[in-house]
XYZ file of C-alpha atoms in Angstrom:
382
model
C 44.550 -62.271 -87.685
C 47.031 -62.646 -90.585
C 48.703 -59.415 -91.618
C 46.928 -57.632 -94.517
C 43.610 -59.370 -93.818
C 40.771 -57.115 -92.793
C 37.661 -58.511 -91.332
C 34.434 -56.588 -91.612
C 32.609 -55.552 -88.269
C 29.567 -53.525 -87.817
C 30.501 -49.814 -87.477
C 29.416 -48.677 -84.250
C 29.553 -45.161 -82.952
C 33.097 -45.459 -81.637
C 34.515 -46.966 -84.855
C 35.558 -44.847 -87.831
C 33.247 -44.925 -90.982
C 34.485 -46.017 -94.306
C 35.841 -43.122 -96.113
C 34.692 -43.204 -99.576
C 35.964 -41.017 -102.575
C 33.452 -40.729 -105.386
C 34.966 -39.818 -108.941
C 32.463 -39.189 -111.543
C 32.186 -36.322 -113.978
C 28.346 -36.323 -113.674
C 26.988 -33.740 -111.097
C 23.691 -35.950 -110.766
C 25.786 -39.090 -109.942
C 27.871 -37.200 -107.433
C 24.941 -35.520 -105.641
C 22.560 -38.668 -105.512
C 25.322 -41.053 -104.363
C 26.586 -38.618 -101.666
C 22.989 -38.117 -100.423
C 22.205 -41.908 -100.425
C 25.503 -43.000 -98.881
C 25.170 -40.383 -96.086
C 22.207 -42.374 -94.817
C 24.354 -45.031 -93.573
C 26.478 -44.088 -90.534
C 29.010 -46.658 -91.445
C 30.025 -44.687 -94.590
C 31.494 -41.195 -94.991
C 31.758 -39.614 -98.332
C 35.107 -37.718 -97.792
C 34.768 -36.123 -101.315
C 32.976 -36.222 -104.454
C 35.013 -35.081 -107.508
C 34.552 -34.557 -111.186
C 37.694 -36.322 -112.701
C 40.883 -38.151 -111.507
C 43.120 -35.028 -111.532
C 40.905 -33.608 -108.750
C 40.856 -36.964 -107.043
C 44.606 -37.236 -107.005
C 44.911 -33.732 -105.422
C 42.219 -34.749 -102.675
C 44.090 -37.917 -102.047
C 47.390 -36.102 -101.315
C 45.536 -34.681 -98.171
C 43.706 -37.867 -97.270
C 43.628 -41.367 -98.602
C 40.188 -43.030 -98.928
C 39.394 -46.651 -97.828
C 37.255 -47.143 -101.087
C 36.948 -45.325 -104.299
C 33.912 -45.399 -106.448
C 35.110 -44.627 -109.818
C 33.502 -43.849 -113.391
C 35.488 -44.875 -116.495
C 34.613 -42.094 -119.050
C 35.812 -38.784 -117.723
C 37.609 -35.730 -118.875
C 41.388 -35.070 -118.479
C 42.129 -38.630 -117.527
C 40.137 -41.894 -118.031
C 39.130 -44.118 -115.110
C 41.294 -47.123 -116.189
C 44.445 -44.977 -116.275
C 43.570 -43.630 -112.785
C 42.792 -47.020 -111.424
C 46.258 -48.316 -112.512
C 48.041 -45.363 -110.956
C 46.214 -46.066 -107.573
C 47.120 -49.713 -107.650
C 50.727 -48.921 -108.582
C 51.099 -46.321 -105.712
C 48.909 -47.680 -102.991
C 46.510 -50.631 -103.782
C 43.046 -49.542 -102.613
C 39.575 -51.116 -103.130
C 38.023 -49.468 -106.229
C 34.446 -50.077 -107.422
C 33.830 -49.261 -110.972
C 30.488 -47.479 -111.553
C 30.012 -46.754 -115.232
C 27.667 -46.706 -118.058
C 30.559 -47.932 -120.327
C 30.489 -51.292 -118.349
C 26.894 -51.799 -119.903
C 28.323 -51.674 -123.387
C 31.974 -52.657 -122.998
C 32.646 -56.122 -121.546
C 36.367 -55.779 -122.572
C 36.739 -52.617 -120.722
C 34.996 -54.251 -117.522
C 37.410 -57.129 -117.687
C 40.336 -54.687 -118.158
C 39.228 -52.968 -115.039
C 39.007 -56.229 -112.979
C 42.399 -57.338 -114.271
C 43.958 -53.934 -113.133
C 42.501 -54.466 -109.598
C 38.841 -53.271 -109.442
C 37.022 -55.283 -106.770
C 33.421 -54.854 -108.187
C 31.476 -53.460 -110.954
C 28.225 -51.496 -110.889
C 26.637 -50.860 -114.242
C 24.825 -47.558 -114.774
C 22.149 -47.270 -117.297
C 22.057 -44.097 -119.600
C 18.409 -43.514 -119.035
C 16.719 -43.209 -115.663
C 20.026 -42.745 -114.080
C 18.819 -40.750 -110.937
C 16.088 -43.293 -110.105
C 18.626 -46.256 -110.607
C 21.097 -44.711 -108.262
C 18.434 -44.201 -105.655
C 17.085 -47.669 -106.030
C 20.535 -49.423 -106.081
C 21.933 -47.491 -103.147
C 21.455 -50.283 -100.820
C 23.318 -52.672 -103.190
C 26.039 -50.273 -103.586
C 26.369 -49.638 -99.725
C 26.867 -53.433 -99.319
C 29.491 -53.417 -101.983
C 31.411 -50.609 -100.465
C 31.458 -52.414 -97.118
C 32.681 -55.670 -98.727
C 35.239 -53.650 -100.698
C 36.461 -52.098 -97.435
C 37.470 -55.434 -96.091
C 39.161 -56.575 -99.286
C 42.662 -58.205 -98.976
C 44.327 -56.007 -101.561
C 47.444 -57.987 -101.531
C 45.466 -60.623 -103.334
C 44.361 -58.153 -106.078
C 47.825 -57.988 -107.882
C 47.863 -58.903 -111.446
C 47.301 -62.644 -111.917
C 50.240 -64.967 -111.658
C 52.407 -65.034 -114.687
C 51.909 -68.065 -116.901
C 54.841 -70.365 -116.774
C 55.485 -72.437 -119.897
C 55.997 -75.473 -117.676
C 53.369 -75.110 -115.027
C 50.659 -77.113 -116.902
C 53.087 -79.849 -117.709
C 54.445 -79.968 -114.139
C 50.835 -80.576 -112.913
C 50.157 -83.091 -115.423
C 51.080 -86.717 -115.014
C 50.521 -89.776 -117.432
C 47.767 -90.770 -114.926
C 45.879 -87.495 -115.422
C 46.290 -86.948 -119.218
C 42.987 -87.734 -120.715
C 42.629 -86.772 -124.319
C 39.528 -84.756 -125.134
C 37.631 -86.456 -127.937
C 34.782 -85.804 -130.197
C 31.387 -86.776 -128.825
C 30.933 -90.504 -128.967
C 34.614 -91.257 -129.307
C 36.905 -92.529 -126.551
C 36.007 -94.221 -123.279
C 32.997 -92.887 -121.884
C 33.769 -93.884 -118.355
C 36.745 -91.199 -118.300
C 34.650 -88.546 -119.924
C 32.035 -88.586 -117.306
C 33.550 -89.926 -114.180
C 34.746 -86.857 -112.434
C 33.818 -83.160 -112.731
C 34.319 -80.030 -110.642
C 32.027 -77.173 -109.762
C 33.410 -73.891 -108.639
C 31.614 -70.767 -107.294
C 33.054 -67.265 -106.771
C 31.999 -63.593 -106.467
C 34.166 -60.622 -105.539
C 37.860 -61.133 -106.542
C 36.839 -64.345 -108.338
C 37.887 -63.251 -111.816
C 41.553 -63.164 -110.886
C 41.223 -66.215 -108.584
C 39.629 -68.158 -111.386
C 42.368 -67.119 -113.917
C 45.045 -68.322 -111.444
C 43.415 -71.749 -111.273
C 42.607 -72.249 -114.963
C 45.983 -71.206 -116.355
C 47.469 -74.013 -114.195
C 45.299 -76.835 -115.387
C 46.503 -79.331 -118.029
C 44.319 -80.329 -120.941
C 43.215 -83.685 -119.392
C 41.873 -81.912 -116.184
C 38.254 -82.894 -115.188
C 35.474 -80.815 -116.751
C 34.782 -77.824 -114.800
C 31.444 -75.761 -114.329
C 31.831 -72.326 -112.937
C 29.529 -69.656 -111.576
C 31.205 -66.279 -111.232
C 28.940 -63.384 -110.047
C 29.065 -61.228 -113.167
C 26.577 -59.202 -115.176
C 25.132 -60.061 -118.437
C 27.279 -59.534 -121.413
C 30.435 -59.826 -119.599
C 30.910 -63.532 -119.139
C 31.400 -64.238 -122.797
C 34.401 -61.782 -122.889
C 35.690 -63.230 -119.695
C 35.600 -66.826 -121.049
C 37.241 -65.537 -124.377
C 40.006 -64.102 -122.346
C 40.699 -67.052 -120.310
C 40.444 -69.403 -123.414
C 43.402 -67.423 -124.891
C 45.506 -67.877 -121.628
C 44.819 -71.421 -120.782
C 45.694 -74.856 -122.060
C 42.096 -75.982 -121.165
C 39.249 -74.855 -123.424
C 37.126 -72.163 -121.748
C 33.771 -70.858 -123.068
C 30.511 -69.370 -121.926
C 28.151 -72.319 -121.396
C 25.383 -73.079 -123.996
C 22.116 -74.918 -123.026
C 22.476 -78.644 -123.375
C 26.358 -78.622 -123.693
C 28.359 -81.602 -122.516
C 30.924 -81.104 -119.716
C 34.090 -82.858 -121.005
C 37.511 -83.217 -119.642
C 39.698 -80.240 -120.353
C 36.643 -78.085 -120.993
C 35.543 -75.251 -118.660
C 31.958 -73.881 -118.860
C 31.119 -70.437 -117.400
C 27.574 -69.595 -116.629
C 26.452 -66.708 -118.516
C 25.596 -63.478 -116.855
C 21.932 -62.994 -116.048
C 21.106 -66.702 -116.289
C 21.276 -69.735 -114.005
C 23.275 -72.861 -114.822
C 22.497 -76.286 -113.499
C 24.069 -79.719 -114.254
C 22.178 -82.646 -115.582
C 22.835 -86.245 -116.222
C 22.009 -87.288 -119.872
C 22.651 -91.008 -120.121
C 26.237 -91.506 -119.619
C 27.148 -87.900 -120.015
C 26.995 -84.730 -117.817
C 25.518 -81.675 -119.478
C 24.809 -78.159 -118.291
C 21.310 -76.375 -118.592
C 21.337 -72.533 -118.968
C 18.032 -71.316 -117.548
C 16.013 -68.291 -116.739
C 14.587 -67.882 -113.167
C 14.341 -65.561 -110.358
C 17.239 -64.168 -108.469
C 18.557 -66.603 -105.834
C 20.571 -65.077 -102.755
C 20.303 -61.745 -104.873
C 22.246 -63.289 -107.875
C 21.633 -64.647 -111.271
C 23.701 -66.804 -111.825
C 23.639 -68.322 -108.464
C 26.396 -70.478 -107.038
C 23.752 -72.402 -104.865
C 21.613 -73.179 -108.011
C 24.715 -74.838 -109.573
C 25.927 -76.732 -106.446
C 22.435 -78.116 -105.620
C 22.005 -79.544 -109.063
C 25.541 -80.996 -108.873
C 24.682 -82.597 -105.573
C 21.451 -84.138 -107.061
C 23.038 -85.651 -110.308
C 26.681 -86.064 -109.698
C 27.266 -86.630 -105.975
C 30.472 -88.534 -105.344
C 31.601 -87.724 -108.917
C 32.012 -84.052 -108.200
C 34.439 -81.773 -106.438
C 33.132 -78.522 -105.146
C 35.158 -75.459 -104.691
C 33.977 -72.193 -103.197
C 36.118 -69.161 -103.593
C 36.510 -65.564 -102.624
C 33.211 -63.474 -102.518
C 30.979 -61.381 -100.298
C 27.844 -62.884 -98.899
C 26.871 -66.528 -98.469
C 25.868 -67.710 -101.893
C 27.042 -71.211 -102.487
C 27.594 -72.196 -98.880
C 24.277 -74.100 -98.553
C 24.639 -75.722 -102.001
C 27.949 -76.757 -101.025
C 26.775 -78.451 -97.900
C 24.287 -80.395 -100.033
C 27.331 -81.441 -102.232
C 29.107 -82.670 -99.126
C 26.133 -84.426 -97.799
C 25.888 -86.209 -101.226
C 29.359 -87.472 -100.861
C 31.185 -84.886 -102.845
C 34.652 -83.801 -101.612
C 34.504 -79.949 -100.897
C 37.035 -77.206 -100.482
C 37.085 -73.507 -99.707
C 39.729 -70.869 -100.523
C 41.643 -69.805 -97.391
C 41.215 -66.579 -95.750
C 44.879 -65.444 -96.455
C 44.443 -65.677 -100.264
C 40.775 -64.278 -100.403
C 40.041 -60.823 -101.522
C 36.704 -61.002 -99.576
C 36.469 -63.818 -97.076
C 32.732 -64.127 -96.971
C 31.431 -67.166 -98.933
C 34.361 -69.354 -97.998
C 34.067 -68.399 -94.381
C 30.238 -69.182 -94.264
C 30.880 -72.538 -96.080
C 33.381 -73.486 -93.494
C 31.121 -72.321 -90.581
C 28.277 -74.623 -91.400
C 30.451 -77.415 -92.235
C 30.034 -77.279 -96.013
C 33.656 -77.297 -96.897
C 35.813 -79.988 -95.529
C 39.123 -78.020 -95.833
C 40.266 -74.615 -96.592
C 43.311 -74.399 -98.996
C 45.507 -71.498 -100.379
C 44.483 -70.450 -103.966
C 47.659 -71.636 -105.265
C 47.044 -75.196 -104.103
C 43.718 -75.499 -105.692
C 44.896 -76.418 -109.248
C 46.897 -79.447 -107.848
C 43.786 -80.453 -105.861
C 41.638 -80.462 -109.076
C 44.412 -82.531 -111.005
C 44.620 -84.961 -107.884
C 40.743 -85.209 -107.904
C 40.791 -86.165 -111.608
C 43.591 -88.781 -110.981
C 41.647 -90.351 -108.045
C 44.323 -89.358 -105.359
C 42.756 -86.371 -103.661
C 42.726 -87.076 -99.897
C 40.898 -84.629 -97.521
C 40.953 -86.836 -94.575
C 44.442 -86.161 -93.741
C 46.394 -83.028 -92.874
């Protein structure tokens, strides 16, 4: 096993449970979560405290495996505490806050600072929600406990020359207005990406390295409703490519990145000579909406050999079967490798079932996309 990579295994009687520190100023939250989490023998709530200063005092005696953290608290806010934890000793942190429901920017700030997951608390019906959501939170804590925290450092600094270095004359395709320019280049090659836990930073590191003429990219990142627009806007400010939250019926053009809106599925459709996305309602798939499988399966049906599939860091197996359908349809398929994943769940499953042809480090994926657009990606060798 590579240093720093922790694989999750069932916690049997002879294995130590995951030590969880709850930090929330609500006595109701502390009580309900402590009771619910205590039902799982794989989890031990080492303490439940009312603010970050109490948390820091407790952590001087014993350091937790996972921290469940509110944002709005007295004496110190959760984001400041999160940054202190990441500076001193990077530890998996799950944000559990009502503020996440209202402030997408705050949520993105927490993810950028190193939080591995977000749980949105409602302001009304809180006790019932916490009881109902305890199973999901338990799964999230177990996934967080295996996170490779070395990969949750701040995203790579954007070098002024990185996009230009990746671009070559063969890969530069000028994005043009609808109807202008050669249609063959506009619709020939696209990319579909799926990610979950740790995916926001992984996606950022890929997109900031892409030149403007890169193939169009459709992305599903597991993220709640209202957050994806702010996520897309932030990436758009950082990247040479154009990034935005997908709109129903929108064309997928070179140099354009479309991110599925939280709370809705996104599919790819062929419309004459163009590829477009459809943003649709529907039931949860693999407990997610948007679902990576939904996107990948639609890409397999309408794009086939014209699409490249990438599956990135994330817990669970959403996307693995859809990626297998893409490969069966002739698409080249890649998975992020274990060493650079925050949670090696989705890529591991994709490789296990033969959905991904190869695993590559995160830093090599931008080059793979550029090579794919230029027609020189070769997955048969190496």
